[in-house]
CSV table of N, CA and C in Angstrom, one decimal:
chain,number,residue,atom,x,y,z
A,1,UNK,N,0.8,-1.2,0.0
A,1,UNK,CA,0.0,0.0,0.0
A,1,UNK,C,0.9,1.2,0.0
A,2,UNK,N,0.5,1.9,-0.8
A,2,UNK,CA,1.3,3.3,-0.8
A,2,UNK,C,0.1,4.2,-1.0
A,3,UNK,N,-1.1,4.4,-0.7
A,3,UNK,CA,-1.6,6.0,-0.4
A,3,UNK,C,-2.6,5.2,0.7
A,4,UNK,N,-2.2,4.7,1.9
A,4,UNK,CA,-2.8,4.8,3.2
A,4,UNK,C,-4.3,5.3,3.3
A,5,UNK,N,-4.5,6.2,2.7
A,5,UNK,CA,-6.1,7.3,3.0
A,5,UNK,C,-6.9,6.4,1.8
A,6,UNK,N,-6.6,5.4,0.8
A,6,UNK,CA,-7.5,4.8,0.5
A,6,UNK,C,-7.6,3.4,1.0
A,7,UNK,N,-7.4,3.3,2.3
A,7,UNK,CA,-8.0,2.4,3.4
A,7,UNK,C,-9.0,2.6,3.6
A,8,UNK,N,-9.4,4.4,3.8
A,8,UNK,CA,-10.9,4.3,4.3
A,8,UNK,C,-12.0,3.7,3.7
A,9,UNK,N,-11.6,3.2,2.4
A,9,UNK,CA,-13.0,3.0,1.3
A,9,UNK,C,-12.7,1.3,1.9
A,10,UNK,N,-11.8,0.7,2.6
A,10,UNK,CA,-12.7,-0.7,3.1
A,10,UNK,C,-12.7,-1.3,3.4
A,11,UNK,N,-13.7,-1.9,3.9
A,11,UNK,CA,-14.9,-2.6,4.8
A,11,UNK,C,-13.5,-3.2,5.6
A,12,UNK,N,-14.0,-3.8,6.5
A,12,UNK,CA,-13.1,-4.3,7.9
A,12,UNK,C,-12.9,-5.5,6.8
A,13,UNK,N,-14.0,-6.3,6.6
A,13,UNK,CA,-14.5,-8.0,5.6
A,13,UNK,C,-13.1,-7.7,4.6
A,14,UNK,N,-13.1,-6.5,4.1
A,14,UNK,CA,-11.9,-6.5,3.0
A,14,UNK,C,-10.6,-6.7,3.6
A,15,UNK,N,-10.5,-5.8,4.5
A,15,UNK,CA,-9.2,-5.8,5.0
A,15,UNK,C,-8.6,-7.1,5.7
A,16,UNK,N,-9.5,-7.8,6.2
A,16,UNK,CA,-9.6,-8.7,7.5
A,16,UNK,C,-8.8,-10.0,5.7
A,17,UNK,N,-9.8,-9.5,5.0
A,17,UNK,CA,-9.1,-11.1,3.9
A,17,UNK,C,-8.0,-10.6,3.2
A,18,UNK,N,-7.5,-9.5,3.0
A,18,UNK,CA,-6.6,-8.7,2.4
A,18,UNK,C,-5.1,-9.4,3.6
A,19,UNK,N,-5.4,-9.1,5.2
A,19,UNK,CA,-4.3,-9.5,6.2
A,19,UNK,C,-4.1,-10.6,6.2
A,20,UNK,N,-4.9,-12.0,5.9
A,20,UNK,CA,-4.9,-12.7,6.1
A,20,UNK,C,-4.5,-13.8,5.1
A,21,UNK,N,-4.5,-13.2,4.0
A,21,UNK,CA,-4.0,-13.8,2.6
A,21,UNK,C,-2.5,-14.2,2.8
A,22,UNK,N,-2.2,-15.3,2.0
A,22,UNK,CA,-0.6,-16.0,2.0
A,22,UNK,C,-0.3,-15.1,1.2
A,23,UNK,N,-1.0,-14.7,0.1
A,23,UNK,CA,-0.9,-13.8,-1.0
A,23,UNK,C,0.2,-12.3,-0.6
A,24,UNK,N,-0.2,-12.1,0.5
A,24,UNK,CA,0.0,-10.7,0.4
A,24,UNK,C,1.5,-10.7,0.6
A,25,UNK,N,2.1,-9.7,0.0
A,25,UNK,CA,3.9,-9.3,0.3
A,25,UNK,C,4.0,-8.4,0.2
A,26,UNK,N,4.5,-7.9,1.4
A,26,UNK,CA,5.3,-6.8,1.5
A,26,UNK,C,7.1,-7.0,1.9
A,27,UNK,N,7.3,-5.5,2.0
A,27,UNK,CA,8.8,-5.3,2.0
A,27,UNK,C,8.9,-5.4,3.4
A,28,UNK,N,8.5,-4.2,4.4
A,28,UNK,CA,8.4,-5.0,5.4
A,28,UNK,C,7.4,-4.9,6.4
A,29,UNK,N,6.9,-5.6,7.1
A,29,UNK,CA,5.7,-5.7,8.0
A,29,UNK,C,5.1,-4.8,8.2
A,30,UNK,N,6.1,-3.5,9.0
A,30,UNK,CA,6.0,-2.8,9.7
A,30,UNK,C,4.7,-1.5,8.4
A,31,UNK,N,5.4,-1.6,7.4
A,31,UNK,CA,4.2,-1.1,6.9
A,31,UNK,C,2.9,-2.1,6.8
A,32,UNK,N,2.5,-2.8,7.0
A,32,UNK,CA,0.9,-3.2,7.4
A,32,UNK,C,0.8,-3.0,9.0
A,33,UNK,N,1.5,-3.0,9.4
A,33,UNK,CA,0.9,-2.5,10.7
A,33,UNK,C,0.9,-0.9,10.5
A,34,UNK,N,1.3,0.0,10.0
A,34,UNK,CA,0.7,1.3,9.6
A,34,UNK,C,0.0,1.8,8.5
A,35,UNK,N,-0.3,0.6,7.9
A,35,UNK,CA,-1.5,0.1,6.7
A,35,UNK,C,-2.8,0.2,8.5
A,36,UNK,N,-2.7,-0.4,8.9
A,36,UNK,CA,-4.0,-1.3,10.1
A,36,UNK,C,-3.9,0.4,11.0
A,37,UNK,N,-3.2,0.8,11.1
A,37,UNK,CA,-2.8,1.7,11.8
A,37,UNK,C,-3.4,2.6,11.4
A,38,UNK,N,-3.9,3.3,10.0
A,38,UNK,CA,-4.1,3.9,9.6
A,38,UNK,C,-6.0,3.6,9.4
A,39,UNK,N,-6.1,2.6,9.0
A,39,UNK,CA,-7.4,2.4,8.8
A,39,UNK,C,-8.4,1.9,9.9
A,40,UNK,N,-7.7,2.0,11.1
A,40,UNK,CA,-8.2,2.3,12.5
A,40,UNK,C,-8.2,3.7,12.9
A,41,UNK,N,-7.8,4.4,12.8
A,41,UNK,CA,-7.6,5.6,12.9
A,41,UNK,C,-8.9,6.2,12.4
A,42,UNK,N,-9.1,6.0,11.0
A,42,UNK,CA,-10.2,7.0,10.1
A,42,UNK,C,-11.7,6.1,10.3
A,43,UNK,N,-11.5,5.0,10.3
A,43,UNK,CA,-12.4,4.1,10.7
A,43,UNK,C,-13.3,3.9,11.8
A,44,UNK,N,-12.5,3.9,12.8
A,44,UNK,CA,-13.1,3.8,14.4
A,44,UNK,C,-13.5,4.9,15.3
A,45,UNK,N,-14.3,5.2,15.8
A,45,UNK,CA,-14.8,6.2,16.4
A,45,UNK,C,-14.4,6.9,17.7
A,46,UNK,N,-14.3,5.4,18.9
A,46,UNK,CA,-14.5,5.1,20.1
A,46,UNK,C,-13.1,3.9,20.5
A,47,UNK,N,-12.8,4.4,21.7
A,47,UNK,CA,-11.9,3.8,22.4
A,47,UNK,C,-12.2,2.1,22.3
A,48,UNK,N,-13.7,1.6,22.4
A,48,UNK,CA,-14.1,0.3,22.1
A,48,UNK,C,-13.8,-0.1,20.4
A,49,UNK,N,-14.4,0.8,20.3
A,49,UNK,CA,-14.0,-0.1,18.3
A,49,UNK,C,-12.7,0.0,18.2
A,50,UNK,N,-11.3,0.9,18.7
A,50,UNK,CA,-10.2,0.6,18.4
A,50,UNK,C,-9.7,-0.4,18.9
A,51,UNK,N,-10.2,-1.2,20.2
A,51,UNK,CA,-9.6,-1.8,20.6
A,51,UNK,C,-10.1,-3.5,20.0
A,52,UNK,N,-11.6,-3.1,19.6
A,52,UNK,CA,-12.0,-4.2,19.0
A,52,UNK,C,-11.4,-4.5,17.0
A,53,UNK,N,-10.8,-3.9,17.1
A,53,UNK,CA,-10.1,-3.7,15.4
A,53,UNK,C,-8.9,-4.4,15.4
A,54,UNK,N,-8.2,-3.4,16.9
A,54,UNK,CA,-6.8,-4.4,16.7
A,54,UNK,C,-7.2,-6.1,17.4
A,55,UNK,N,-8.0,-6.5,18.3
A,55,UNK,CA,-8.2,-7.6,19.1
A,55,UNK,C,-8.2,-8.5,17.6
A,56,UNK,N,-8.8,-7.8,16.0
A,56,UNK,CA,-9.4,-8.5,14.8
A,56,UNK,C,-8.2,-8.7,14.2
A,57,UNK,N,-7.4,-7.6,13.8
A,57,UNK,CA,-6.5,-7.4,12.7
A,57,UNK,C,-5.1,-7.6,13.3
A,58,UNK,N,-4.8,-7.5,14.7
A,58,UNK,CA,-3.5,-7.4,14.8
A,58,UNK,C,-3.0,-8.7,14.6
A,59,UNK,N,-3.7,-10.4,15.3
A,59,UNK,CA,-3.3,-11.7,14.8
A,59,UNK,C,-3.0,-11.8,13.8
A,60,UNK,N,-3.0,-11.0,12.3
A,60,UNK,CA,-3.1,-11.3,11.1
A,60,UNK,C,-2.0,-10.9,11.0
A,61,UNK,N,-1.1,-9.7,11.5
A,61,UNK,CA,-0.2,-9.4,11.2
A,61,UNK,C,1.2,-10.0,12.0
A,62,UNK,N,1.8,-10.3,10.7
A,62,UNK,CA,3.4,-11.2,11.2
A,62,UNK,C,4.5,-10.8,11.5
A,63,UNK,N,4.2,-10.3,13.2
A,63,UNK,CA,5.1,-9.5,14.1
A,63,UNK,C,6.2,-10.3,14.0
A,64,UNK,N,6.6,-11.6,14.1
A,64,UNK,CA,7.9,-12.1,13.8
A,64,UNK,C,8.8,-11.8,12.8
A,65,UNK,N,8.1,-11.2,11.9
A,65,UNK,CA,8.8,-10.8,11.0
A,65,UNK,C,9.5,-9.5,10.8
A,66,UNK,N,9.4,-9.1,12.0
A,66,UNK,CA,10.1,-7.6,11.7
A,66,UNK,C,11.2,-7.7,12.6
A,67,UNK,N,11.9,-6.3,12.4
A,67,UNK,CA,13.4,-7.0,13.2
A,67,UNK,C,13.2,-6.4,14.6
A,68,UNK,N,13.5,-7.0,15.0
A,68,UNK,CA,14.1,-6.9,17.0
A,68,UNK,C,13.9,-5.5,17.3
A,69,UNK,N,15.0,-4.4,17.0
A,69,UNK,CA,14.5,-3.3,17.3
A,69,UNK,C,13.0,-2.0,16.8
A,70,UNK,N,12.8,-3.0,16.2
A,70,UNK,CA,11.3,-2.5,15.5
A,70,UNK,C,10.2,-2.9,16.2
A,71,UNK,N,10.6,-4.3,16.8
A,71,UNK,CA,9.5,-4.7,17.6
A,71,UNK,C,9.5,-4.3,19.1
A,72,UNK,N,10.6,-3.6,20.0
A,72,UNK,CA,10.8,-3.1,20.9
A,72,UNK,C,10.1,-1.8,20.8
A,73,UNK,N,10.6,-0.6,19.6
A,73,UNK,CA,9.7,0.0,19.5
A,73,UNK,C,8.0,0.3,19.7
A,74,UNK,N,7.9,-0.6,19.3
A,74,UNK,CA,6.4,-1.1,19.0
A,74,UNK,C,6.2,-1.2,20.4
A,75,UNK,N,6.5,-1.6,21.5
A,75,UNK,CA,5.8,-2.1,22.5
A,75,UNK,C,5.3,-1.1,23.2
A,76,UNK,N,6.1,-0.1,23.1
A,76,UNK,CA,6.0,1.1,23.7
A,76,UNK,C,4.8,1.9,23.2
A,77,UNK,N,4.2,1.6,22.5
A,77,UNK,CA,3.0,1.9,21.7
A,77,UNK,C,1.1,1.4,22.9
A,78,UNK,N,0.9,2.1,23.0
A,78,UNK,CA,-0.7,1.7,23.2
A,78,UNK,C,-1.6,0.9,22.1
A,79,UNK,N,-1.3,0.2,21.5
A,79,UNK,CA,-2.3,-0.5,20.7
A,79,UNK,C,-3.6,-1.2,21.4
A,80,UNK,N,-3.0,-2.4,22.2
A,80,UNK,CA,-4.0,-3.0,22.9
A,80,UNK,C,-3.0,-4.5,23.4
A,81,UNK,N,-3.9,-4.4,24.7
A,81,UNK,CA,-3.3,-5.3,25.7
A,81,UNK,C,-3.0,-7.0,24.7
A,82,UNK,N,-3.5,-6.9,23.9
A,82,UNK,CA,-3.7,-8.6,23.1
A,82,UNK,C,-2.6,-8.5,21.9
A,83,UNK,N,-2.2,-7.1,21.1
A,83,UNK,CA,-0.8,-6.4,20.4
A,83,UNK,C,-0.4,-6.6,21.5
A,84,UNK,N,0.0,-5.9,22.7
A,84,UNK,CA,1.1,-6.2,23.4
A,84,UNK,C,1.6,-7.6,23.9
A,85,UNK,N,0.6,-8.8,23.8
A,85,UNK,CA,0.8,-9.9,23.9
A,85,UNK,C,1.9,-10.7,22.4
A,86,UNK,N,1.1,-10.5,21.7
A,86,UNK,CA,1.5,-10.7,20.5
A,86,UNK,C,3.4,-10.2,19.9
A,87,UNK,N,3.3,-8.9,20.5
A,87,UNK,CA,4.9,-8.6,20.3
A,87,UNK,C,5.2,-8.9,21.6
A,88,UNK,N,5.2,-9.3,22.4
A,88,UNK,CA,5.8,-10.2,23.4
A,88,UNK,C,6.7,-11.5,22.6
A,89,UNK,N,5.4,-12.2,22.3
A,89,UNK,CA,5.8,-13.3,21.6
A,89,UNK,C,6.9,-12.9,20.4
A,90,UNK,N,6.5,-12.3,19.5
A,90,UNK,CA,7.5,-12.0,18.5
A,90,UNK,C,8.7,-11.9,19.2
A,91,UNK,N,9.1,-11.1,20.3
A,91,UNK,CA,10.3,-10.9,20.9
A,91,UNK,C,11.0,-11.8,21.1
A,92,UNK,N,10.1,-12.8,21.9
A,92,UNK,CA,10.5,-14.1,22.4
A,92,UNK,C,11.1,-15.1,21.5
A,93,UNK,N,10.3,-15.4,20.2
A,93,UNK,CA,10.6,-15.8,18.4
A,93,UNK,C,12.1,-15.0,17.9
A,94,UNK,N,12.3,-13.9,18.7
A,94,UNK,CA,13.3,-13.1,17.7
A,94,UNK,C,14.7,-13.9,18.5
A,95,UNK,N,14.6,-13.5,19.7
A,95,UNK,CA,15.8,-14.2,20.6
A,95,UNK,C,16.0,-15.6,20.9
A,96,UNK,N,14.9,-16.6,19.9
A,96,UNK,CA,14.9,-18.2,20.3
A,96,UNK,C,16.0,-18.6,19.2
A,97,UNK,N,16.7,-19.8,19.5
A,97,UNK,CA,17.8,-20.7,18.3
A,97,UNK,C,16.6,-21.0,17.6
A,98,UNK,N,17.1,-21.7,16.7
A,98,UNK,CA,16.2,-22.4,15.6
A,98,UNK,C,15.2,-23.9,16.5
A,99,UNK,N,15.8,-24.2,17.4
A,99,UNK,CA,15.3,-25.1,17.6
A,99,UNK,C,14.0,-24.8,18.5
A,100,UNK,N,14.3,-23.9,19.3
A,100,UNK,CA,13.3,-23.2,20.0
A,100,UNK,C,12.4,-22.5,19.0
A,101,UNK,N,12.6,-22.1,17.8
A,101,UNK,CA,11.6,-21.7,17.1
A,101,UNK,C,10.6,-22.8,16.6
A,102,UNK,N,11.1,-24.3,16.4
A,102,UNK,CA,10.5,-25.3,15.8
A,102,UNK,C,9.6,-25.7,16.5
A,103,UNK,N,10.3,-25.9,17.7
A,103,UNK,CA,9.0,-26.1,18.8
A,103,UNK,C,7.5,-24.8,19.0
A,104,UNK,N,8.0,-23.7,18.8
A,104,UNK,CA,7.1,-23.0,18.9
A,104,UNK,C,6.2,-23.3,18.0
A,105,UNK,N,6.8,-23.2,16.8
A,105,UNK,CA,5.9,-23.8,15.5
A,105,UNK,C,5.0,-24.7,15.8
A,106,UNK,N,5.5,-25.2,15.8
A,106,UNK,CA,4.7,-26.9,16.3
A,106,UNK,C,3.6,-26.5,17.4
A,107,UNK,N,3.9,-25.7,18.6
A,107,UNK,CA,3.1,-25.7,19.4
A,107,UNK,C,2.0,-25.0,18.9
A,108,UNK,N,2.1,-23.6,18.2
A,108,UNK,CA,1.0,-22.9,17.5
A,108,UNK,C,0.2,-23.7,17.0
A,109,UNK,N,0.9,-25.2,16.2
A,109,UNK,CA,-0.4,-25.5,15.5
A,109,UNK,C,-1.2,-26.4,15.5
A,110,UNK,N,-0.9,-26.8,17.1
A,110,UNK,CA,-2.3,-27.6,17.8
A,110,UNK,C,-3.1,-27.1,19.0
């Protein structure tokens, strides 16, 4: 995404299948989280819908994939208690060996 302000034209249902696609590539994460960031912003009204947006959209996005000091950054951020869970984890993913990552793998996906 490169003009951000045409997020507003859509629907959560778009975005939600847009995040969630194997399809989608970017360069790096960190712009869909200010892709999400932005279409929360113009979107949501109320302290409840922002927090119900990211509770939707933040799982979709692949915090592990950004680098270490980007994700520290981030934490320092008010998103929502369930994002701050989330980059917890990624943190945890960033500083594990490979082997500890396989296990995590594995554990995610039962």
């Amino acid at each position: 995404w490169t003009h951000f302000e045409d997020l507003k034209q859509l629907s959560a249902v778009v975005l939600d299948f847009l995040l969630s696609s194997d399809d989608l590539q970017v360069v790096h994460e960190e712009s869909v989280v200010h892709a999400v960031t932005c279409w929360i912003s113009m979107n949501c009204k109320t302290a409840k819908q922002e927090r119900d947006a990211w509770a939707r959209f933040g799982p979709l996005i692949r915090w592990p994939m950004m680098e270490t000091f980007r994700i520290k950054a981030l934490l320092g951020m008010a998103y929502s208690e369930g994002v701050h869970d989330l980059l917890m984890e990624a943190l945890l993913y960033a500083v594990s060996n490979d082997e500890e990552k396989g296990l995590m793998a594995s554990n995610s996906k039962s």
